[in-house]
């Protein structure tokens, strides 16, 4: 083997090695194989909740980073044009979007009623240890590796944070007394 082909081989191996390391260190890939990384992200999210309270945008980013997944919509209550459209409401709670990934599932929807009353209902139905709670969220530890996070906030916040809804005047009238809620179950 001559020096030129030796250098070429070296560069190919080095490039492959750099790309492999970069790929494995990418946050979306790392979340798929590293319990330590997911635990770190979850701990940071809990600190954020304790320090600054609920910021749905921070939650949205946490969910995507913790366990990359995909959304599906509840076809009974939504339609799709250029953004999702809310077409109907159910009596008490209306599911809109489902997020599914390997380590996290969640549902976003609309809820009728007082936030504190509704959170107390979630709290009463919970069988785990409540780790954090406020006027807008509850974080429960179900067992050593499973957690349940529930929050309720305004529909305006839903529109701002997730950008999947661009309320028409008809939708605004339909959802005027509703609130956005999210129920998330995650596994470390």
mmCIF file of C-alpha atoms in Angstrom, residues 32-142:
data_model
loop_
_atom_site.group_PDB
_atom_site.id
_atom_site.type_symbol
_atom_site.label_atom_id
_atom_site.label_comp_id
_atom_site.label_asym_id
_atom_site.label_seq_id
_atom_site.Cartn_x
_atom_site.Cartn_y
_atom_site.Cartn_z
ATOM 1 C CA UNK A 32 -33.165 6.456 22.529
ATOM 2 C CA UNK A 33 -30.414 4.512 24.267
ATOM 3 C CA UNK A 34 -29.363 6.442 27.381
ATOM 4 C CA UNK A 35 -31.432 6.129 30.551
ATOM 5 C CA UNK A 36 -28.898 8.432 32.188
ATOM 6 C CA UNK A 37 -29.576 11.138 29.580
ATOM 7 C CA UNK A 38 -33.378 10.847 29.910
ATOM 8 C CA UNK A 39 -33.057 10.991 33.706
ATOM 9 C CA UNK A 40 -30.899 14.112 33.394
ATOM 10 C CA UNK A 41 -33.476 15.788 31.146
ATOM 11 C CA UNK A 42 -36.290 14.825 33.524
ATOM 12 C CA UNK A 43 -34.381 16.182 36.542
ATOM 13 C CA UNK A 44 -33.777 19.464 34.686
ATOM 14 C CA UNK A 45 -37.481 19.647 33.822
ATOM 15 C CA UNK A 46 -38.441 19.110 37.477
ATOM 16 C CA UNK A 47 -36.021 21.862 38.519
ATOM 17 C CA UNK A 48 -37.603 24.159 35.941
ATOM 18 C CA UNK A 49 -41.066 23.401 37.378
ATOM 19 C CA UNK A 50 -39.896 24.064 40.956
ATOM 20 C CA UNK A 51 -38.048 27.254 40.083
ATOM 21 C CA UNK A 52 -40.199 28.902 37.424
ATOM 22 C CA UNK A 53 -43.491 27.034 37.488
ATOM 23 C CA UNK A 54 -45.176 25.715 34.380
ATOM 24 C CA UNK A 55 -43.966 26.985 31.033
ATOM 25 C CA UNK A 56 -45.759 24.900 28.372
ATOM 26 C CA UNK A 57 -43.114 25.787 25.800
ATOM 27 C CA UNK A 58 -40.380 24.337 28.048
ATOM 28 C CA UNK A 59 -42.539 21.229 28.493
ATOM 29 C CA UNK A 60 -43.048 20.947 24.728
ATOM 30 C CA UNK A 61 -39.275 21.098 24.170
ATOM 31 C CA UNK A 62 -38.645 18.629 27.016
ATOM 32 C CA UNK A 63 -41.102 16.119 25.527
ATOM 33 C CA UNK A 64 -39.485 16.267 22.098
ATOM 34 C CA UNK A 65 -35.975 15.899 23.507
ATOM 35 C CA UNK A 66 -36.807 13.281 26.166
ATOM 36 C CA UNK A 67 -38.268 10.832 23.682
ATOM 37 C CA UNK A 68 -38.670 11.893 20.044
ATOM 38 C CA UNK A 69 -41.977 10.724 18.653
ATOM 39 C CA UNK A 70 -44.926 11.508 16.438
ATOM 40 C CA UNK A 71 -48.320 13.190 16.731
ATOM 41 C CA UNK A 72 -51.652 11.815 15.646
ATOM 42 C CA UNK A 73 -54.894 13.713 15.840
ATOM 43 C CA UNK A 74 -58.262 12.739 17.244
ATOM 44 C CA UNK A 75 -60.216 12.582 13.992
ATOM 45 C CA UNK A 76 -63.611 12.916 15.677
ATOM 46 C CA UNK A 77 -62.819 16.389 17.079
ATOM 47 C CA UNK A 78 -60.308 17.784 14.595
ATOM 48 C CA UNK A 79 -59.834 18.299 10.910
ATOM 49 C CA UNK A 80 -56.834 19.460 8.928
ATOM 50 C CA UNK A 81 -56.516 22.221 6.389
ATOM 51 C CA UNK A 82 -53.229 24.169 6.655
ATOM 52 C CA UNK A 83 -53.337 23.788 10.434
ATOM 53 C CA UNK A 84 -55.487 21.632 12.656
ATOM 54 C CA UNK A 85 -59.090 22.762 13.088
ATOM 55 C CA UNK A 86 -61.201 22.020 16.125
ATOM 56 C CA UNK A 87 -64.522 20.828 14.748
ATOM 57 C CA UNK A 88 -66.424 19.588 17.784
ATOM 58 C CA UNK A 89 -66.269 19.366 21.554
ATOM 59 C CA UNK A 90 -67.193 16.546 23.851
ATOM 60 C CA UNK A 91 -69.095 17.207 27.059
ATOM 61 C CA UNK A 92 -66.333 17.427 29.683
ATOM 62 C CA UNK A 93 -63.010 16.812 27.949
ATOM 63 C CA UNK A 94 -62.099 16.765 24.288
ATOM 64 C CA UNK A 95 -58.997 14.906 23.111
ATOM 65 C CA UNK A 96 -57.219 16.634 20.207
ATOM 66 C CA UNK A 97 -53.661 15.349 19.766
ATOM 67 C CA UNK A 98 -51.780 12.245 20.844
ATOM 68 C CA UNK A 99 -48.002 12.096 21.095
ATOM 69 C CA UNK A 100 -46.438 8.644 21.019
ATOM 70 C CA UNK A 101 -42.821 7.674 21.494
ATOM 71 C CA UNK A 102 -40.831 4.866 23.053
ATOM 72 C CA UNK A 103 -40.570 6.397 26.550
ATOM 73 C CA UNK A 104 -43.393 8.942 26.627
ATOM 74 C CA UNK A 105 -47.033 9.180 25.616
ATOM 75 C CA UNK A 106 -49.245 12.198 26.021
ATOM 76 C CA UNK A 107 -52.588 13.611 25.094
ATOM 77 C CA UNK A 108 -53.429 17.246 24.503
ATOM 78 C CA UNK A 109 -57.028 18.320 24.615
ATOM 79 C CA UNK A 110 -59.619 20.789 25.782
ATOM 80 C CA UNK A 111 -61.299 20.747 29.152
ATOM 81 C CA UNK A 112 -64.355 22.470 30.529
ATOM 82 C CA UNK A 113 -64.407 23.633 34.128
ATOM 83 C CA UNK A 114 -62.391 25.308 36.836
ATOM 84 C CA UNK A 115 -58.658 24.509 36.738
ATOM 85 C CA UNK A 116 -58.313 23.842 40.464
ATOM 86 C CA UNK A 117 -61.338 21.568 40.545
ATOM 87 C CA UNK A 118 -60.132 19.621 37.523
ATOM 88 C CA UNK A 119 -56.583 19.279 38.892
ATOM 89 C CA UNK A 120 -58.024 18.059 42.185
ATOM 90 C CA UNK A 121 -59.946 15.415 40.226
ATOM 91 C CA UNK A 122 -56.704 14.263 38.585
ATOM 92 C CA UNK A 123 -55.012 14.316 41.982
ATOM 93 C CA UNK A 124 -57.767 12.238 43.592
ATOM 94 C CA UNK A 125 -57.569 9.674 40.790
ATOM 95 C CA UNK A 126 -53.778 9.409 41.115
ATOM 96 C CA UNK A 127 -52.401 6.323 42.822
ATOM 97 C CA UNK A 128 -48.791 7.517 43.063
ATOM 98 C CA UNK A 129 -46.752 9.899 45.163
ATOM 99 C CA UNK A 130 -47.261 13.565 44.294
ATOM 100 C CA UNK A 131 -43.828 15.085 43.747
ATOM 101 C CA UNK A 132 -44.786 18.595 42.620
ATOM 102 C CA UNK A 133 -48.014 20.517 42.297
ATOM 103 C CA UNK A 134 -49.248 24.023 41.676
ATOM 104 C CA UNK A 135 -52.419 25.738 40.539
ATOM 105 C CA UNK A 136 -51.717 24.571 36.983
ATOM 106 C CA UNK A 137 -49.931 21.190 37.168
ATOM 107 C CA UNK A 138 -49.365 17.957 39.084
ATOM 108 C CA UNK A 139 -46.335 15.663 38.781
ATOM 109 C CA UNK A 140 -46.833 12.181 40.221
ATOM 110 C CA UNK A 141 -44.395 9.309 40.670
ATOM 111 C CA UNK A 142 -46.272 6.105 39.834
#
